[in-house]
Amino acid sequence: MESVQATKQRFGIIGNDPKLNRAVEKAIQVAPTDISVLVTGESGVGKESIPKIIHSLSHRKHGKYIAVNCGAIPEGTIDSELFGHEKGAFTGATQTRNGYFEVASGGTIFLDEVGELPLTTQVRLLRVLENGEFIKVGSSKVQKTDVRIVAATNVNMFEAIKKGKFREDLYYRLSTVEILLPPLRDRKEDIHLLFRKFASDFATKYKMPTIRLDSDAIILLEKYHWSGNIRQLRNIAEQISVLEQNRTISAITLRGYLPNIGSNLPAVVSADKNESDFSNEREILYKVLFDMKSDLNDLKKLTMELMQSGNTQQVQKDNEGLIQKIYQDKEEDIRFEEPIRQTPSELLEIPSQSTLQPKEEDKYHFAEEIEEEETLSLHDKELELIKKSLERHRGKRKAAAEELGISERTLYRKIKQYDL
Ligand SMILES: Nc1ncnc2c1ncn2[C@@H]1O[C@H](COP(=O)(O)OP(=O)(O)O)[C@@H](O)[C@H]1O
Ligand SMILES: [Mg+2]
């Protein structure tokens, strides 16, 4: 029997993870039989190489190998694609057509995303699996075929069965042997290995020196969640290979390429943050937004009254509670910002039309505060920008603020916030 190592080499499969090796070994073991195999695993884990291994190591290797993406064929034509149709079976069926199950007789059919098959097609497929029989669309003649079926899915089939989207009997027929490919995050040892392989491939492809990661970047790479698995890793290796001038990649640079790093990478964000902390943070964020909205409504009301009556004193009297609150909030803000001397009556000055528009810097605040919750890389980039600008202007805030395109006051707040 062909060895696992030799098979991996032949099919370009990188990695030494025991779970990966076990999957390849299982494929080798079942190949010579006609047993149906279901390959499971998240998107991008490399499911497509398993049916190829099985076909190539089987007695069917000189027969046809057809891969069908069940999720990509419209429901209306899938039966005809798989099983063929008779002339005149439907409008546009001007000729008899042979389906994949007829064409691939003696070979192997790979049904990718099998969970997407419509229920009616599932009935036809079950019949093929049970006795090798099928009927063309629009025909009444039963035909025979001899195909080996390997299917793959990245959806939880038990869920699909529970929801009535997938037939339980078909599931058991398809999954006589199940081969599970582990997600990349569970193959920590293989991550850097794969990255180096891709980096070297892309260096050749784009005729550039190979990128390499420094030690912190390697740690980050191995801690990342990789929800798109190997496909995502390959994609990021390609982007960095093309876009980065400096061929030694730091963790900060790498971070810029990893989406959702905040929620995907608890370990790097903070030593002991877990899922629930993040949902708490989200709740807090919602609450802040909610409070802001209600403050805004209060202010709108106040502004309207002021504009309508023009009698500052009366409005002030009618809205004592609210004004008190504004003043309090202002006091609290002052602790974080440069003191601004303002009395309650100054606060109540009717704003002119132009100041009613949100100021550029305020818009900037708002956007930035939401973004910060989402991507820490932005936060880091901002910190870096501010630091560099301050260095360039030898600590002169006014010049730095001008260069950064923010107000001096915002810069002052940032300096405090980041403890610069
Ligand atoms: N072990 C591996 N070594 C090298 N490349 C891999 C490996 N596993 C997957 N790939 C590559 O990752 C990409 C996604 O694999 P694919 O089989 O299409 O994933 P799936 O079908 O599970 O979504 C492909 O480009 C494939 O060549
Ligand atoms: Mg696939």
Short mmCIF file of C-alpha atoms in Angstrom, two decimals, residues 34-286:
data_model
loop_
_atom_site.label_atom_id
_atom_site.label_comp_id
_atom_site.label_asym_id
_atom_site.label_seq_id
_atom_site.Cartn_x
_atom_site.Cartn_y
_atom_site.Cartn_z
CA ASP A 34 -16.11 0.81 -3.77
CA ILE A 35 -17.25 2.14 -0.43
CA SER A 36 -18.91 5.59 -0.42
CA VAL A 37 -16.89 8.21 1.41
CA LEU A 38 -18.01 11.47 2.96
CA VAL A 39 -15.29 14.08 3.45
CA THR A 40 -16.13 16.63 6.12
CA GLY A 41 -14.40 19.75 7.34
CA GLU A 42 -14.65 23.53 7.27
CA SER A 43 -14.29 25.46 4.06
CA GLY A 44 -10.69 25.71 2.85
CA VAL A 45 -9.24 22.74 4.75
CA GLY A 46 -8.30 20.84 1.59
CA LYS A 47 -11.23 18.47 1.12
CA GLU A 48 -10.83 18.36 -2.64
CA SER A 49 -7.63 16.34 -2.62
CA ILE A 50 -9.24 13.38 -0.80
CA PRO A 51 -11.51 12.19 -3.67
CA LYS A 52 -8.57 12.62 -6.05
CA ILE A 53 -6.43 10.37 -3.89
CA ILE A 54 -9.23 7.82 -3.64
CA HIS A 55 -9.81 7.78 -7.40
CA SER A 56 -6.12 7.59 -8.31
CA LEU A 57 -5.44 4.70 -5.96
CA SER A 58 -8.52 2.71 -6.98
CA HIS A 59 -9.09 0.20 -9.77
CA ARG A 60 -11.12 2.97 -11.41
CA LYS A 61 -8.08 5.16 -11.97
CA HIS A 62 -8.29 4.78 -15.78
CA GLY A 63 -11.98 5.62 -15.70
CA LYS A 64 -13.43 9.11 -15.56
CA TYR A 65 -13.21 11.40 -12.54
CA ILE A 66 -15.92 14.06 -12.45
CA ALA A 67 -16.15 16.70 -9.74
CA VAL A 68 -19.56 18.34 -9.34
CA ASN A 69 -20.14 21.36 -7.14
CA CYS A 70 -23.72 20.70 -6.05
CA GLY A 71 -24.02 24.19 -4.56
CA ALA A 72 -23.19 25.90 -7.84
CA ILE A 73 -25.74 24.27 -10.14
CA PRO A 74 -29.21 25.85 -10.27
CA GLU A 75 -31.96 23.71 -8.78
CA GLY A 76 -33.83 23.62 -12.06
CA THR A 77 -31.03 21.97 -14.02
CA ILE A 78 -29.24 19.81 -11.49
CA ASP A 79 -31.23 16.61 -12.18
CA SER A 80 -30.55 16.99 -15.87
CA GLU A 81 -26.84 17.65 -15.27
CA LEU A 82 -26.44 14.61 -13.03
CA PHE A 83 -28.78 12.12 -14.68
CA GLY A 84 -29.31 13.51 -18.19
CA HIS A 85 -32.59 14.21 -19.99
CA GLU A 86 -34.61 12.99 -22.95
CA LYS A 87 -35.24 15.10 -26.01
CA GLY A 88 -38.32 17.22 -25.34
CA ALA A 89 -38.25 16.64 -21.57
CA PHE A 90 -38.62 20.39 -21.04
CA THR A 91 -38.55 23.57 -23.11
CA GLY A 92 -35.10 23.88 -24.61
CA ALA A 93 -34.33 20.16 -24.37
CA THR A 94 -33.81 19.86 -28.09
CA GLN A 95 -31.55 16.85 -27.77
CA THR A 96 -31.08 13.87 -25.52
CA ARG A 97 -28.29 14.54 -23.03
CA ASN A 98 -26.24 12.09 -21.01
CA GLY A 99 -25.72 13.08 -17.37
CA TYR A 100 -22.58 12.75 -15.26
CA PHE A 101 -23.74 9.46 -13.75
CA GLU A 102 -23.90 7.91 -17.20
CA VAL A 103 -20.67 9.48 -18.49
CA ALA A 104 -18.66 8.56 -15.40
CA SER A 105 -19.69 4.91 -15.38
CA GLY A 106 -16.58 2.92 -14.44
CA GLY A 107 -15.10 5.95 -12.72
CA THR A 108 -15.64 8.22 -9.72
CA ILE A 109 -17.97 11.15 -9.08
CA PHE A 110 -17.06 13.73 -6.48
CA LEU A 111 -20.15 15.50 -5.15
CA ASP A 112 -18.84 18.62 -3.48
CA GLU A 113 -21.14 20.56 -1.12
CA VAL A 114 -23.52 17.61 -1.17
CA GLY A 115 -25.59 19.22 1.60
CA GLU A 116 -26.88 21.67 -1.02
CA LEU A 117 -28.63 19.04 -3.12
CA PRO A 118 -32.39 19.62 -3.50
CA LEU A 119 -34.55 16.96 -1.83
CA THR A 120 -35.87 15.63 -5.14
CA THR A 121 -32.32 15.10 -6.38
CA GLN A 122 -31.49 13.37 -3.11
CA VAL A 123 -34.15 10.76 -3.91
CA ARG A 124 -32.56 10.04 -7.31
CA LEU A 125 -29.11 9.86 -5.74
CA LEU A 126 -30.26 7.43 -3.09
CA ARG A 127 -31.49 5.11 -5.80
CA VAL A 128 -28.10 5.16 -7.56
CA LEU A 129 -26.38 4.37 -4.28
CA GLU A 130 -28.76 1.53 -3.47
CA ASN A 131 -28.76 -0.35 -6.75
CA GLY A 132 -26.89 1.65 -9.39
CA GLU A 133 -30.15 2.65 -11.10
CA PHE A 134 -31.21 6.02 -12.44
CA ILE A 135 -33.74 7.47 -14.87
CA LYS A 136 -33.11 10.39 -17.24
CA VAL A 137 -35.35 13.43 -16.78
CA GLY A 138 -38.42 12.96 -18.98
CA SER A 139 -37.79 9.26 -19.50
CA SER A 140 -39.31 6.15 -18.02
CA LYS A 141 -36.45 3.84 -18.88
CA VAL A 142 -34.37 2.64 -15.94
CA GLN A 143 -30.62 2.73 -16.67
CA LYS A 144 -27.67 1.18 -14.86
CA THR A 145 -24.41 2.84 -13.93
CA ASP A 146 -21.28 1.83 -12.07
CA VAL A 147 -19.90 4.86 -10.27
CA ARG A 148 -18.06 5.29 -7.04
CA ILE A 149 -19.31 8.26 -5.06
CA VAL A 150 -17.20 10.48 -2.85
CA ALA A 151 -19.07 13.42 -1.34
CA ALA A 152 -17.93 16.41 0.69
CA THR A 153 -19.63 18.89 2.96
CA ASN A 154 -18.70 21.80 5.17
CA VAL A 155 -22.12 21.95 6.80
CA ASN A 156 -23.21 20.03 9.82
CA MET A 157 -25.24 17.22 8.26
CA PHE A 158 -27.05 16.40 11.49
CA GLU A 159 -28.36 19.95 11.60
CA ALA A 160 -29.44 19.67 7.98
CA ILE A 161 -31.21 16.37 8.74
CA LYS A 162 -32.94 17.86 11.77
CA LYS A 163 -34.17 20.78 9.68
CA GLY A 164 -35.52 18.39 7.05
CA LYS A 165 -33.08 19.63 4.43
CA PHE A 166 -31.20 16.39 4.05
CA ARG A 167 -32.47 12.81 3.98
CA GLU A 168 -31.17 10.73 6.84
CA ASP A 169 -31.11 7.50 4.79
CA LEU A 170 -29.01 9.21 2.12
CA TYR A 171 -26.63 10.55 4.74
CA TYR A 172 -25.93 7.03 6.04
CA ARG A 173 -25.49 5.70 2.51
CA LEU A 174 -23.00 8.44 1.64
CA SER A 175 -20.99 8.26 4.82
CA THR A 176 -20.14 4.59 5.09
CA VAL A 177 -16.67 5.93 5.78
CA GLU A 178 -16.23 9.47 6.96
CA ILE A 179 -12.96 11.31 6.54
CA LEU A 180 -12.61 14.41 8.68
CA LEU A 181 -10.11 17.11 7.81
CA PRO A 182 -9.14 19.23 10.81
CA PRO A 183 -9.38 23.03 10.74
CA LEU A 184 -6.06 24.83 10.33
CA ARG A 185 -6.21 26.29 13.86
CA ASP A 186 -6.05 22.74 15.20
CA ARG A 187 -2.90 22.07 13.18
CA LYS A 188 -0.70 24.71 14.78
CA GLU A 189 2.54 23.00 13.79
CA ASP A 190 1.61 23.07 10.12
CA ILE A 191 0.66 26.74 9.87
CA HIS A 192 4.13 28.22 9.47
CA LEU A 193 5.19 25.32 7.28
CA LEU A 194 2.31 26.03 4.90
CA PHE A 195 3.02 29.76 4.98
CA ARG A 196 6.67 29.18 4.00
CA LYS A 197 5.59 26.94 1.15
CA PHE A 198 3.13 29.51 -0.18
CA ALA A 199 5.63 32.37 0.31
CA SER A 200 8.18 30.48 -1.75
CA ASP A 201 5.62 29.66 -4.47
CA PHE A 202 4.55 33.29 -4.76
CA ALA A 203 8.16 34.54 -4.77
CA THR A 204 8.74 32.35 -7.82
CA LYS A 205 5.48 33.38 -9.43
CA TYR A 206 6.04 37.12 -8.98
CA LYS A 207 9.85 36.99 -9.38
CA MET A 208 10.47 38.68 -6.03
CA PRO A 209 12.55 37.69 -2.99
CA THR A 210 10.70 35.35 -0.61
CA ILE A 211 8.99 37.04 2.33
CA ARG A 212 9.82 35.71 5.77
CA LEU A 213 8.18 36.26 9.14
CA ASP A 214 10.04 37.46 12.21
CA SER A 215 9.55 35.52 15.44
CA ASP A 216 6.66 37.65 16.73
CA ALA A 217 4.90 37.38 13.41
CA ILE A 218 5.21 33.58 13.57
CA ILE A 219 3.56 33.59 17.01
CA LEU A 220 0.75 35.77 15.66
CA LEU A 221 0.34 33.53 12.62
CA GLU A 222 0.00 30.46 14.83
CA LYS A 223 -2.46 32.08 17.23
CA TYR A 224 -4.79 33.44 14.58
CA HIS A 225 -8.17 31.78 14.14
CA TRP A 226 -7.97 31.12 10.35
CA SER A 227 -11.70 30.76 9.80
CA GLY A 228 -11.01 30.44 6.04
CA ASN A 229 -8.34 27.83 6.77
CA ILE A 230 -5.66 27.02 4.20
CA ARG A 231 -7.40 28.96 1.45
CA GLN A 232 -7.24 32.08 3.62
CA LEU A 233 -3.63 31.47 4.62
CA ARG A 234 -2.61 31.11 0.99
CA ASN A 235 -4.48 34.26 0.07
CA ILE A 236 -2.76 36.29 2.78
CA ALA A 237 0.66 34.91 1.85
CA GLU A 238 -0.01 36.09 -1.69
CA GLN A 239 -1.14 39.57 -0.66
CA ILE A 240 1.89 40.11 1.55
CA SER A 241 4.23 38.71 -1.12
CA VAL A 242 2.97 41.25 -3.61
CA LEU A 243 2.43 44.30 -1.44
CA GLU A 244 5.25 44.46 1.12
CA GLN A 245 8.52 46.15 0.15
CA ASN A 246 10.36 45.04 3.24
CA ARG A 247 10.59 41.27 2.85
CA THR A 248 10.93 40.60 6.57
CA ILE A 249 7.42 40.75 7.96
CA SER A 250 6.81 41.93 11.52
CA ALA A 251 3.80 41.08 13.66
CA ILE A 252 2.48 44.62 13.19
CA THR A 253 2.62 44.30 9.42
CA LEU A 254 1.04 40.85 9.51
CA ARG A 255 -1.75 42.13 11.73
CA GLY A 256 -2.76 44.57 9.06
CA TYR A 257 -3.61 41.63 6.82
CA LEU A 258 -5.61 39.57 9.31
CA PRO A 259 -9.30 40.42 9.43
CA ASN A 260 -11.31 40.40 12.67
CA ILE A 261 -8.26 40.07 14.72
CA GLY A 262 -10.02 41.44 17.81
CA SER A 263 -12.58 38.71 18.13
CA ASN A 264 -10.45 36.01 16.57
CA LEU A 265 -7.40 36.42 18.64
CA PRO A 266 -8.24 36.69 22.30
CA ALA A 267 -4.79 35.52 23.38
CA VAL A 268 -2.99 38.44 21.80
CA VAL A 269 -5.50 41.10 22.71
CA SER A 270 -5.28 40.32 26.35
CA ALA A 271 -4.02 37.40 28.37
CA ASP A 272 -7.37 36.14 29.56
CA LYS A 273 -10.11 37.48 27.36
CA ASN A 274 -12.69 34.96 26.33
CA GLU A 275 -15.83 34.84 24.23
CA SER A 276 -18.08 36.20 26.91
CA ASP A 277 -15.85 39.21 27.49
CA PHE A 278 -16.28 40.08 23.88
CA SER A 279 -20.02 39.80 23.99
CA ASN A 280 -19.93 41.97 27.12
CA GLU A 281 -17.92 44.53 25.22
CA ARG A 282 -20.46 44.46 22.46
CA GLU A 283 -23.23 45.01 24.99
CA ILE A 284 -21.38 47.94 26.46
CA LEU A 285 -20.92 49.38 23.01
CA TYR A 286 -24.62 49.04 22.31
#
